[in-house]
Short mmCIF file of C-alpha atoms and ligand atoms in Angstrom, two decimals:
data_model
loop_
_atom_site.label_atom_id
_atom_site.label_comp_id
_atom_site.label_asym_id
_atom_site.label_seq_id
_atom_site.Cartn_x
_atom_site.Cartn_y
_atom_site.Cartn_z
CA MET A 918 8.93 30.36 1.13
CA LEU A 919 5.44 30.28 -0.46
CA LYS A 920 3.11 31.51 2.08
CA VAL A 921 -1.05 30.63 1.49
CA GLU A 922 -2.50 33.21 3.45
CA HIS A 923 -6.66 32.68 3.95
CA ILE A 924 -7.24 31.61 0.36
CA SER A 925 -11.19 30.99 -1.24
CA GLY A 926 -12.58 31.01 -4.80
CA GLY A 927 -13.60 27.86 -7.00
CA TYR A 928 -15.30 28.12 -11.08
CA SER A 929 -17.70 31.27 -11.87
CA HIS A 930 -20.35 30.90 -8.36
CA ILE A 931 -19.97 27.85 -6.56
CA PRO A 932 -16.94 28.46 -4.09
CA VAL A 933 -14.55 25.76 -3.72
CA VAL A 934 -11.57 26.38 -1.73
CA GLN A 935 -12.78 28.29 1.82
CA ASP A 936 -10.32 29.76 3.97
CA VAL A 937 -7.15 27.47 2.79
CA SER A 938 -3.64 29.06 5.56
CA PHE A 939 -0.29 27.38 4.98
CA HIS A 940 3.41 28.70 4.46
CA VAL A 941 5.80 25.60 2.86
CA GLY A 942 9.50 26.70 3.46
CA LYS A 943 12.22 26.28 1.44
CA GLY A 944 13.00 22.91 0.01
CA MET A 945 10.55 21.35 2.16
CA VAL A 946 7.61 19.44 0.67
CA LEU A 947 4.34 19.63 1.43
CA GLY A 948 1.78 16.92 0.23
CA ILE A 949 -2.43 17.52 0.15
CA LEU A 950 -4.69 14.32 0.54
CA GLY A 951 -8.26 14.39 0.43
CA PRO A 952 -10.93 12.45 -1.66
CA ASN A 953 -12.61 13.05 -5.47
CA GLY A 954 -13.66 16.51 -5.23
CA SER A 955 -12.82 17.82 -1.63
CA GLY A 956 -10.56 20.90 -3.81
CA LYS A 957 -7.39 19.76 -4.41
CA SER A 958 -6.91 20.61 -7.45
CA THR A 959 -8.83 23.46 -7.12
CA LEU A 960 -6.81 24.58 -4.50
CA LEU A 961 -3.14 23.72 -6.98
CA LYS A 962 -5.12 26.36 -9.16
CA LEU A 963 -5.96 29.25 -7.06
CA ILE A 964 -2.15 28.82 -5.82
CA SER A 965 -1.26 28.88 -9.39
CA GLY A 966 -2.90 32.14 -10.55
CA VAL A 967 -4.94 29.69 -13.05
CA ILE A 968 -8.13 31.04 -11.06
CA GLU A 969 -8.50 33.75 -9.62
CA PRO A 970 -8.96 33.55 -5.46
CA THR A 971 -12.38 36.26 -3.93
CA ALA A 972 -9.97 36.12 -1.18
CA GLY A 973 -6.71 35.98 0.74
CA ALA A 974 -3.61 35.77 -1.10
CA VAL A 975 -0.29 34.04 -1.89
CA LEU A 976 3.30 35.29 -1.57
CA ILE A 977 6.29 34.02 -3.03
CA ASP A 978 9.05 35.35 -0.60
CA GLU A 979 6.70 37.75 1.33
CA ARG A 980 5.92 38.89 -2.30
CA PRO A 981 1.73 39.08 -3.19
CA MET A 982 2.30 36.81 -6.21
CA LYS A 983 -0.23 39.62 -7.88
CA SER A 984 2.82 41.47 -8.11
CA PHE A 985 4.87 39.49 -10.31
CA SER A 986 4.36 39.97 -14.64
CA SER A 987 3.65 36.58 -16.27
CA LYS A 988 6.71 35.51 -16.93
CA GLU A 989 9.01 36.08 -14.16
CA LEU A 990 6.59 34.46 -11.61
CA ALA A 991 7.11 31.73 -14.08
CA LYS A 992 10.53 31.62 -12.91
CA LYS A 993 9.47 31.86 -9.24
CA MET A 994 6.14 28.30 -10.23
CA ALA A 995 6.14 26.04 -12.13
CA VAL A 996 3.01 23.71 -12.24
CA LEU A 997 1.80 20.46 -13.44
CA PRO A 998 -1.33 20.10 -14.01
CA GLN A 999 -4.11 16.80 -13.21
CA LEU A 1000 -5.18 16.90 -16.86
CA HIS A 1001 -2.60 18.20 -19.79
CA ALA A 1002 -3.00 20.24 -22.85
CA ASN A 1003 -2.20 17.76 -25.14
CA ALA A 1004 0.32 19.03 -26.56
CA PHE A 1005 0.62 16.17 -29.48
CA SER A 1006 2.70 16.38 -33.09
CA ASN A 1007 5.97 17.98 -30.68
CA SER A 1008 8.58 15.44 -29.93
CA VAL A 1009 10.17 14.84 -26.45
CA TYR A 1010 12.76 17.40 -27.19
CA ASP A 1011 10.55 20.35 -28.05
CA THR A 1012 7.30 19.66 -25.21
CA VAL A 1013 10.53 19.93 -22.11
CA SER A 1014 12.05 22.78 -23.94
CA LEU A 1015 8.60 24.75 -23.72
CA GLY A 1016 9.36 24.91 -20.09
CA ARG A 1017 12.63 27.35 -20.64
CA TYR A 1018 10.38 29.81 -22.38
CA PRO A 1019 10.16 32.41 -19.23
CA HIS A 1020 13.74 32.65 -19.31
CA GLN A 1021 13.62 34.02 -22.84
CA LYS A 1022 14.32 37.64 -23.60
CA GLY A 1023 13.65 39.81 -25.29
CA PHE A 1024 11.54 39.48 -29.13
CA PHE A 1025 14.13 37.61 -31.23
CA SER A 1026 14.29 35.14 -28.34
CA THR A 1027 17.58 33.10 -28.07
CA TRP A 1028 18.29 29.13 -26.89
CA SER A 1029 21.60 29.52 -24.74
CA LYS A 1030 23.81 26.45 -23.59
CA GLU A 1031 21.99 27.16 -20.19
CA ASP A 1032 18.39 26.31 -21.48
CA GLU A 1033 19.74 23.34 -23.35
CA GLN A 1034 21.24 22.25 -20.03
CA ALA A 1035 18.49 22.57 -18.32
CA VAL A 1036 16.28 20.46 -20.96
CA GLU A 1037 18.70 18.11 -20.98
CA ARG A 1038 18.87 17.90 -17.28
CA ALA A 1039 15.44 17.57 -16.96
CA MET A 1040 15.01 14.98 -19.63
CA GLU A 1041 18.16 12.29 -17.32
CA GLN A 1042 15.77 12.84 -14.53
CA THR A 1043 13.12 12.10 -15.66
CA GLY A 1044 14.33 9.00 -17.27
CA VAL A 1045 13.37 10.29 -20.99
CA LEU A 1046 16.16 11.73 -22.89
CA GLN A 1047 15.62 7.64 -25.05
CA TYR A 1048 12.56 9.44 -26.18
CA ARG A 1049 13.56 13.08 -26.94
CA ASN A 1050 12.87 12.08 -31.13
CA THR A 1051 9.79 10.66 -30.49
CA MET A 1052 6.01 12.18 -31.37
CA MET A 1053 4.60 12.51 -27.75
CA GLU A 1054 1.62 10.43 -28.82
CA PHE A 1055 3.91 7.47 -29.37
CA LEU A 1056 4.16 7.39 -25.87
CA SER A 1057 2.47 4.94 -23.13
CA GLY A 1058 0.73 7.82 -20.49
CA GLY A 1059 3.23 7.14 -18.28
CA GLU A 1060 6.16 7.86 -20.27
CA GLN A 1061 3.92 10.55 -21.55
CA GLN A 1062 3.72 12.00 -17.74
CA ARG A 1063 7.17 12.22 -17.25
CA VAL A 1064 7.68 14.41 -20.30
CA PHE A 1065 5.43 16.63 -18.40
CA ILE A 1066 7.23 16.86 -15.28
CA ALA A 1067 10.20 17.25 -17.11
CA GLN A 1068 9.07 20.35 -18.82
CA ALA A 1069 8.44 21.29 -15.45
CA LEU A 1070 11.48 20.90 -13.71
CA ALA A 1071 13.51 22.38 -17.57
CA GLN A 1072 11.78 25.67 -16.17
CA CYS A 1073 13.94 26.37 -13.40
CA SER A 1074 11.75 27.36 -11.26
CA GLN A 1075 12.08 27.47 -7.21
CA VAL A 1076 8.48 26.47 -6.47
CA LEU A 1077 6.84 23.11 -8.19
CA LEU A 1078 3.79 22.68 -8.42
CA LEU A 1079 2.55 18.36 -8.81
CA ASP A 1080 -1.30 17.11 -8.96
CA GLU A 1081 -0.62 13.43 -8.31
CA PRO A 1082 2.31 13.77 -10.44
CA THR A 1083 2.57 9.13 -10.24
CA ASN A 1084 -0.83 9.03 -11.92
CA HIS A 1085 0.22 6.44 -14.37
CA LEU A 1086 3.52 5.01 -13.08
CA ASP A 1087 3.89 1.83 -11.89
CA ILE A 1088 5.73 1.64 -9.02
CA SER A 1089 9.59 2.03 -9.75
CA HIS A 1090 8.49 4.72 -12.17
CA GLN A 1091 6.74 6.29 -9.20
CA LYS A 1092 9.09 5.97 -7.01
CA GLN A 1093 12.00 6.81 -9.07
CA LEU A 1094 10.08 9.95 -9.20
CA LEU A 1095 9.29 11.23 -5.85
CA ASP A 1096 12.96 10.76 -5.14
CA MET A 1097 13.80 12.81 -7.62
CA ILE A 1098 11.35 15.03 -5.92
CA ARG A 1099 12.53 14.60 -3.11
CA LYS A 1100 16.50 15.10 -4.18
CA GLU A 1101 15.79 17.59 -5.71
CA ALA A 1102 14.25 19.44 -2.64
CA THR A 1103 17.28 18.76 -0.11
CA GLU A 1104 19.75 19.00 -2.18
CA ASN A 1105 19.38 22.48 -3.87
CA GLY A 1106 16.23 24.13 -1.97
CA LEU A 1107 13.41 23.14 -4.38
CA THR A 1108 9.82 23.86 -2.65
CA VAL A 1109 7.43 21.58 -3.06
CA VAL A 1110 3.53 21.09 -2.93
CA SER A 1111 2.36 18.12 -4.92
CA VAL A 1112 -1.15 16.94 -4.85
CA PHE A 1113 -0.87 13.28 -4.02
CA HIS A 1114 -4.05 9.85 -4.64
CA ASP A 1115 -1.81 8.10 -3.12
CA ILE A 1116 -1.62 8.32 1.45
CA ASN A 1117 1.22 6.14 1.50
CA LEU A 1118 3.70 7.85 -0.90
CA ALA A 1119 2.49 10.86 0.42
CA SER A 1120 3.46 9.80 3.82
CA LEU A 1121 7.03 8.66 2.94
CA TYR A 1122 7.56 11.46 0.99
CA CYS A 1123 6.44 14.89 2.67
CA ASP A 1124 7.91 16.47 5.14
CA GLY A 1125 4.13 17.90 5.85
CA LEU A 1126 0.30 16.77 5.28
CA LEU A 1127 -2.97 18.88 4.30
CA LEU A 1128 -5.84 17.05 4.32
CA MET A 1129 -8.77 18.72 2.30
CA GLU A 1130 -12.38 17.94 3.16
CA ASN A 1131 -14.78 19.67 1.44
CA GLY A 1132 -12.95 22.97 0.41
CA GLN A 1133 -11.53 23.09 4.00
CA VAL A 1134 -8.00 22.23 5.90
CA LYS A 1135 -9.00 18.90 8.09
CA ALA A 1136 -6.03 19.02 9.74
CA HIS A 1137 -2.22 20.05 9.16
CA GLY A 1138 0.71 18.79 10.11
CA ALA A 1139 3.70 15.89 10.19
CA PRO A 1140 2.63 12.63 8.30
CA HIS A 1141 2.69 11.43 12.37
CA GLU A 1142 -0.37 14.34 12.78
CA VAL A 1143 -1.72 13.64 10.00
CA VAL A 1144 -2.47 10.00 8.73
CA LEU A 1145 -4.22 8.96 11.98
CA GLN A 1146 -6.52 5.43 11.38
CA GLN A 1147 -10.06 7.41 12.39
CA GLN A 1148 -9.36 11.25 11.08
CA ILE A 1149 -8.56 8.68 7.01
CA THR A 1150 -11.24 6.83 8.15
CA GLU A 1151 -13.46 9.64 9.23
CA VAL A 1152 -12.91 11.70 5.76
CA TYR A 1153 -12.00 9.38 2.52
CA GLY A 1154 -15.33 7.53 4.51
CA ALA A 1155 -14.13 4.17 3.91
CA GLN A 1156 -12.86 2.00 6.97
CA VAL A 1157 -9.08 1.74 7.30
CA SER A 1158 -5.78 0.58 9.98
CA THR A 1159 -2.78 2.29 10.02
CA TYR A 1160 0.56 0.84 10.66
CA ALA A 1161 4.32 1.96 11.50
CA HIS A 1162 6.28 0.92 7.64
CA PRO A 1163 9.13 -0.77 9.03
CA GLU A 1164 12.30 0.51 7.63
CA ILE A 1165 11.50 3.78 8.14
CA PRO A 1166 9.31 6.24 10.75
CA LYS A 1167 6.36 7.30 8.28
CA PRO A 1168 3.06 6.12 9.73
CA GLN A 1169 0.88 4.18 6.17
CA ILE A 1170 -2.10 3.27 6.22
CA THR A 1171 -4.45 0.01 5.11
CA MET A 1172 -7.89 -0.74 3.55
CA MET A 1173 -10.19 -3.12 5.96
CA PRO A 1174 -11.89 -5.35 3.22
CA GLU A 1175 -15.42 -6.06 4.21
CA GLN A 1176 -15.56 -9.91 3.28
CA ALA A 1177 -13.29 -11.11 5.16
CA ASP A 1178 -11.95 -14.73 6.65
CA GLU A 1179 -15.12 -16.01 9.38
CA ARG A 1180 -14.66 -19.16 9.72
CA GLN A 1181 -14.43 -19.83 13.25
CA THR A 1182 -11.20 -21.31 14.33
CA LEU A 1183 -10.46 -22.94 17.56
CA VAL A 1184 -7.34 -24.41 18.81
CA SER A 1185 -7.18 -27.32 21.14
CA PRO A 1186 -4.32 -29.31 21.83
CA GLU A 1187 -6.17 -32.86 20.11
CA GLN A 1188 -5.11 -30.45 16.59
CA PHE A 1189 -1.41 -30.57 17.73
CA ASP A 1190 0.58 -33.31 15.59
CA ILE A 1191 3.69 -34.87 16.49
CA THR A 1192 5.59 -36.45 14.65
CA LYS A 1193 9.95 -37.92 15.32
CA GLU A 1194 10.59 -34.88 13.73
CA TYR A 1195 8.39 -32.18 15.04
CA ILE A 1196 5.55 -30.53 16.30
CA ARG A 1197 3.26 -29.30 14.15
CA LEU A 1198 -0.25 -27.14 14.16
CA ASP A 1199 -1.65 -26.27 11.45
CA THR A 1200 -5.04 -23.91 11.50
CA ARG A 1201 -7.64 -23.12 9.11
CA ARG A 1202 -7.58 -19.59 9.54
CA PRO A 1203 -3.81 -17.87 10.28
CA LEU A 1204 -2.83 -16.84 12.90
CA LYS A 1205 -1.55 -13.61 14.19
CA VAL A 1206 1.75 -14.28 15.61
CA ILE A 1207 4.75 -13.01 17.61
CA SER A 1208 8.04 -14.79 18.01
CA SER A 1209 11.10 -15.42 18.52
CA ALA A 1210 11.44 -17.85 16.27
CA VAL A 1211 14.19 -19.11 13.61
CA HIS A 1212 12.01 -18.67 10.58
CA ASN A 1213 9.65 -16.02 10.50
CA ALA A 1214 10.15 -14.35 13.31
CA GLY A 1215 8.45 -11.22 14.09
CA MET A 1216 4.78 -10.29 14.31
CA GLY A 1217 2.54 -11.90 11.34
CA TRP A 1218 -0.25 -14.60 10.36
CA TYR A 1219 0.60 -17.69 9.34
CA ASN A 1220 -1.56 -21.51 9.59
CA THR A 1221 1.85 -23.37 10.42
CA LEU A 1222 3.73 -23.28 13.64
CA LEU A 1223 6.75 -26.04 13.99
CA ASN A 1224 8.88 -26.36 16.45
CA ARG A 1225 11.54 -29.26 14.81
CA SER A 1226 13.50 -31.48 17.01
CA ILE A 1227 17.20 -31.34 15.81
CA PRO A 1228 19.94 -33.62 16.62
CA GLU A 1229 23.03 -32.00 19.47
CA ASP A 1230 25.03 -31.54 16.77
CA TYR A 1231 22.68 -29.84 14.37
CA ASN A 1232 24.62 -27.05 12.60
CA ILE A 1233 23.91 -23.82 12.67
CA ASP A 1234 26.01 -21.82 10.82
CA ASN A 1235 23.72 -22.61 8.24
CA VAL A 1236 20.21 -22.65 10.14
CA GLN A 1237 18.00 -20.15 7.40
CA GLU A 1238 18.98 -21.75 4.68
CA GLU A 1239 18.34 -25.71 6.54
CA THR A 1240 15.16 -24.92 7.61
CA LEU A 1241 13.75 -23.85 4.29
CA GLN A 1242 15.65 -26.59 2.99
CA PHE A 1243 14.05 -28.11 5.33
CA LEU A 1244 10.00 -26.74 4.73
CA LYS A 1245 10.18 -27.28 0.96
CA GLY A 1246 11.49 -31.05 0.94
CA ASN A 1247 7.93 -32.00 3.54
CA GLY A 1248 5.42 -29.77 1.39
CA ILE A 1249 5.33 -27.04 3.57
CA SER A 1250 4.57 -23.21 3.04
CA PRO A 1251 7.71 -21.07 3.56
CA THR A 1252 5.82 -17.75 3.94
CA ASN A 1253 3.19 -19.66 5.95
CA THR A 1254 5.44 -21.21 8.43
CA VAL A 1255 6.87 -20.39 12.28
CA VAL A 1256 9.49 -22.60 12.38
CA MET A 1257 11.48 -23.05 16.27
CA LEU A 1258 14.62 -25.32 16.95
CA THR A 1259 14.57 -27.37 20.14
CA ALA A 1260 16.64 -30.56 20.64
CA VAL A 1261 14.52 -31.87 23.38
CA ALA A 1262 12.68 -35.12 21.42
CA SER A 1263 9.38 -33.79 20.24
CA LYS A 1264 7.61 -36.89 22.44
CA LEU A 1265 8.78 -34.87 25.50
CA ALA A 1266 6.82 -32.09 24.99
CA ALA A 1267 3.70 -30.79 26.96
CA VAL A 1268 0.82 -30.13 25.24
CA ARG A 1269 -2.85 -28.34 27.15
CA SER A 1270 -5.56 -26.47 27.14
CA PHE A 1271 -6.63 -24.48 30.34
CA LYS A 1272 -10.14 -22.94 29.90
CA GLY A 1273 -11.94 -19.86 31.15
CA ASN A 1274 -15.34 -18.16 31.40
CA GLN A 1275 -14.30 -16.31 28.00
CA CYS A 1276 -11.63 -17.94 26.26
CA SER A 1277 -9.19 -20.48 26.30
CA ILE A 1278 -5.64 -21.15 25.08
CA THR A 1279 -4.11 -24.21 24.08
CA VAL A 1280 -0.26 -24.33 25.82
CA ALA A 1281 3.12 -25.77 24.08
CA VAL A 1282 6.88 -26.30 26.38
CA THR A 1283 9.75 -27.99 24.96
CA ALA A 1284 12.64 -28.31 28.52
CA GLY A 1285 15.51 -28.83 27.24
CA VAL A 1286 17.29 -27.22 30.37
CA GLY A 1287 20.50 -29.12 30.40
CA ASN A 1288 22.55 -25.81 30.24
CA ALA A 1289 19.83 -23.63 32.23
CA VAL A 1290 21.48 -19.51 33.06
CA ASP A 1291 20.44 -17.78 35.51
CA VAL A 1292 19.83 -14.41 33.76
CA THR A 1293 20.95 -11.97 36.15
CA ARG A 1294 24.51 -13.94 35.91
CA THR A 1295 25.19 -14.47 33.27
CA HIS A 1296 27.55 -10.77 32.67
CA GLU A 1297 30.31 -13.51 34.67
CA ARG A 1298 30.21 -16.24 32.00
CA ASN A 1299 32.38 -15.90 28.56
CA ASP A 1300 31.23 -18.48 26.74
CA LEU A 1301 28.77 -19.36 23.96
CA PRO A 1302 25.40 -20.66 23.81
CA HIS A 1303 24.77 -24.18 24.74
CA ILE A 1304 22.28 -26.23 22.15
CA GLY A 1305 19.29 -26.99 25.07
CA THR A 1306 16.58 -24.73 25.06
CA ILE A 1307 13.05 -23.58 26.10
CA ASN A 1308 10.32 -22.79 23.69
CA THR A 1309 6.99 -21.91 24.35
CA TRP A 1310 3.95 -21.06 22.63
CA VAL A 1311 1.09 -20.39 23.71
CA ILE A 1312 -1.99 -19.94 21.76
CA VAL A 1313 -5.33 -17.65 22.74
CA ASN A 1314 -8.58 -18.62 21.08
CA GLY A 1315 -9.56 -15.04 21.52
CA LYS A 1316 -8.53 -11.16 19.91
CA LEU A 1317 -4.97 -9.73 21.36
CA SER A 1318 -4.96 -5.74 21.14
CA ASP A 1319 -1.27 -4.72 20.49
CA GLU A 1320 -0.94 -4.14 24.08
CA ALA A 1321 -1.97 -7.83 24.72
CA PHE A 1322 0.17 -9.36 23.05
CA PHE A 1323 2.94 -8.05 24.65
CA GLN A 1324 1.58 -8.43 28.02
CA ALA A 1325 1.29 -11.66 27.44
CA MET A 1326 4.92 -12.39 26.24
CA ILE A 1327 5.99 -10.72 29.75
CA THR A 1328 2.98 -13.31 32.10
CA ALA A 1329 4.66 -15.69 29.76
CA THR A 1330 8.06 -15.66 30.44
CA GLU A 1331 7.08 -15.19 33.95
CA ALA A 1332 5.45 -17.96 34.52
CA LYS A 1333 8.18 -19.69 32.90
CA THR A 1334 10.68 -18.58 35.08
CA LYS A 1335 8.80 -19.45 38.44
CA ALA A 1336 8.45 -23.41 36.78
CA LEU A 1337 11.80 -23.30 36.72
CA ALA A 1338 12.02 -22.29 39.96
CA GLU A 1339 9.21 -24.94 41.07
CA GLU A 1340 11.77 -28.03 39.59
CA ASP A 1341 14.84 -26.30 41.05
CA ILE A 1342 16.45 -25.88 37.99
CA ARG A 1343 20.14 -24.35 38.57
CA ASP A 1344 22.82 -22.23 36.36
CA SER A 1345 25.77 -25.04 36.53
CA HIS A 1346 28.53 -21.64 36.97
CA THR A 1347 26.68 -20.03 39.79
CA CYS A 1348 24.25 -22.90 41.42
CA THR A 1349 22.16 -19.97 41.49
CA ILE A 1350 18.73 -20.88 39.99
CA ALA A 1351 18.14 -20.66 36.98
CA THR A 1352 15.32 -18.25 34.81
CA GLY A 1353 15.50 -20.14 31.38
CA THR A 1354 18.35 -20.99 28.97
CA ALA A 1355 20.90 -19.09 26.27
CA THR A 1356 18.89 -19.52 23.14
CA ASP A 1357 14.99 -19.59 24.80
CA SER A 1358 11.99 -18.61 22.57
CA LEU A 1359 8.35 -17.79 23.17
CA LEU A 1360 5.51 -17.55 20.20
CA ILE A 1361 2.18 -16.21 20.76
CA ALA A 1362 -0.42 -16.59 19.09
CA ALA A 1363 -4.34 -16.13 17.78
CA THR A 1364 -7.45 -16.81 16.44
CA GLN A 1365 -7.77 -12.97 16.07
CA GLN A 1366 -11.57 -13.92 16.46
CA GLY A 1367 -14.90 -12.89 19.36
CA LYS A 1368 -14.85 -9.57 21.28
CA GLU A 1369 -11.74 -7.89 21.73
CA ILE A 1370 -9.23 -8.75 24.82
CA PRO A 1371 -7.52 -5.40 25.93
CA TYR A 1372 -5.33 -6.47 28.75
CA ALA A 1373 -3.40 -9.92 29.36
CA GLY A 1374 -2.18 -8.97 32.10
CA PRO A 1375 -1.44 -10.94 35.69
CA ILE A 1376 -4.24 -10.09 36.60
CA THR A 1377 -6.57 -10.60 33.95
CA GLU A 1378 -8.68 -13.47 32.45
CA VAL A 1379 -6.53 -14.63 30.21
CA GLY A 1380 -3.27 -13.67 32.17
CA LYS A 1381 -5.04 -15.78 35.03
CA LEU A 1382 -4.71 -18.70 32.20
CA ILE A 1383 -1.33 -17.50 30.66
CA GLY A 1384 0.24 -17.58 34.08
CA GLN A 1385 -1.12 -21.29 35.32
CA GLY A 1386 -1.33 -21.97 31.98
CA VAL A 1387 2.80 -21.90 31.22
CA PHE A 1388 3.83 -22.72 34.67
CA ASP A 1389 1.75 -26.22 34.44
CA THR A 1390 2.85 -26.81 31.59
CA THR A 1391 6.34 -26.33 31.54
CA VAL A 1392 6.65 -28.22 34.71
CA GLN A 1393 5.12 -31.07 32.14
CA ALA A 1394 8.02 -30.97 29.86
CA ILE A 1395 10.45 -29.69 32.49
CA ARG A 1396 9.99 -32.90 33.95
CA GLN A 1397 9.10 -35.14 30.90
CA TYR A 1398 12.99 -33.79 30.45
CA LYS A 1399 14.69 -34.75 33.42
CA GLN A 1400 12.72 -38.52 32.90
CA ALA A 1401 14.22 -39.11 30.20
CA LYS A 1402 17.32 -38.26 30.95
CA ILE A 1403 17.40 -40.18 33.92
CA LYS A 1404 16.46 -43.23 31.39
CA GLY A 1405 19.62 -41.70 29.29
CA ASN A 1406 17.10 -41.34 26.07
CA GLY A 1407 16.35 -37.28 25.84
P1 LIG B 1187 -9.79 16.78 -6.17
O1 LIG B 1187 -9.33 17.19 -6.99
O2 LIG B 1187 -9.94 17.68 -4.66
O3 LIG B 1187 -11.06 16.08 -6.80
P2 LIG B 1187 -11.57 19.66 -7.01
O4 LIG B 1187 -10.44 21.26 -6.99
O5 LIG B 1187 -11.18 18.77 -8.86
O6 LIG B 1187 -11.27 18.06 -6.48
O7 LIG B 1187 -13.10 19.60 -7.47
C1 LIG B 1187 -13.43 20.24 -6.50
C2 LIG B 1187 -14.60 20.56 -7.04
O8 LIG B 1187 -14.85 21.46 -7.36
C3 LIG B 1187 -15.56 18.83 -7.43
O9 LIG B 1187 -17.04 19.58 -6.84
C4 LIG B 1187 -15.87 19.85 -8.41
O10 LIG B 1187 -17.25 19.31 -9.30
C5 LIG B 1187 -15.58 21.29 -8.79
N1 LIG B 1187 -15.19 21.86 -10.04
C6 LIG B 1187 -13.68 21.34 -10.26
N2 LIG B 1187 -13.96 21.66 -11.58
C7 LIG B 1187 -14.59 22.32 -11.66
C8 LIG B 1187 -15.24 23.27 -13.02
N3 LIG B 1187 -13.53 23.00 -13.97
N4 LIG B 1187 -15.96 24.02 -13.52
C9 LIG B 1187 -17.02 24.13 -12.36
N5 LIG B 1187 -16.75 23.25 -10.95
C10 LIG B 1187 -15.48 22.48 -11.09
MG1 LIG B 1188 -7.56 16.68 -8.52
#
């Protein structure tokens, strides 16, 4: 649809854009990224013909742009510039209607039904219908921006060039506008080239991204090929971190502030608060946590960890809401706390620390093994999970990589299983050695301070601590649980 071939150009004798090439297929959205002054707006002006290229060519449907008359070109391509000539003292309706100019025929142009429909549709799509008779100067910056977009849409061209279209728009209008443009592309084959200020929005909405640096193409490809931590950090000169969008397969970035919370945090068993109701840890600085908890499962940062003792007849149908009420009732912040549940009395928890040369860990376990199962034989049964859970916390005084977090989960699980074998805990259905219970939970947390620990497999330093630590602590917790059962107070 749109081909840009080896285009260069700038202002008078200053070359800005140098040798830029790309293709955009029909119905595709290409995002142009780059720091301030990297030539994004200049590139758009070269494509739209506002400034004459010193080299290279732009083709629309294989036809050189130069060969179009200005009116022909306007039917092919609409442009939303970064800065607008103030079309003030015009109503919104009149401003949008200007977009129909290329469709007017002959000297005595007549306003057709088609023109009217295009204007109405564009105003509706951009949500400015209600302002149709308002003068432009009475609108906010964001509302004016939407009117100019309506004007470009009313042109009904095949290619739409946008320079920072979401400027001045709040998050709801950003979403509305980009959803609408995306829909026009996907459903009606509109081809879009848009400059973006916001890397995350560009990643969310574009099929392809072109990253500019000093007037040249630094990277061009799908969002996952362009939005790379090191590349964005280098090109923009700002430390960023990339992460996966939680719901859709698009990379996102976030800044790394220089002033981080550097208060030293070291977790040890003495900091645990064990009451009748729970085993609780509060830290000065939030821990990075990955867990299968009941409340705030997944990965996140939390100051408070809770393993709450609940009665065996606790109604788990309403667990989310009940947990929330419990936290609020106890003045504990629901957004800053991870909560696990156990039917084991909290006094039966085992909490121990294990020290290596470079790091140390604290392990806390409650082991309700009355309904333990052999995971390799559970396919033979069809009963519902019983209450009775092994909850394992591993808190590392150190900085774990993502890889190390997951290896820590594996290492801890293997050690737990070995502890069950050591204590001869059996699946009551199969009489084989149990591997866990039907509702076990695991939590790995780290202070994320100090030198990064890249791995946590069984023969790394931290892996050795986790292996020994989870094994010893789980064995102790199982023995305490068994003792209490014998005494009849567990
Ligand atoms: P971006 O849109 O990526 O922020 P621009 O394309 O607007 O960057 O600007 C690229 C370079 O061209 C900058 O160094 C800028 O100062 C220069 N420039 C922009 N507009 C003009 C102009 N009208 N005359 C001369 N130089 C300009
Ligand atoms: Mg610009």
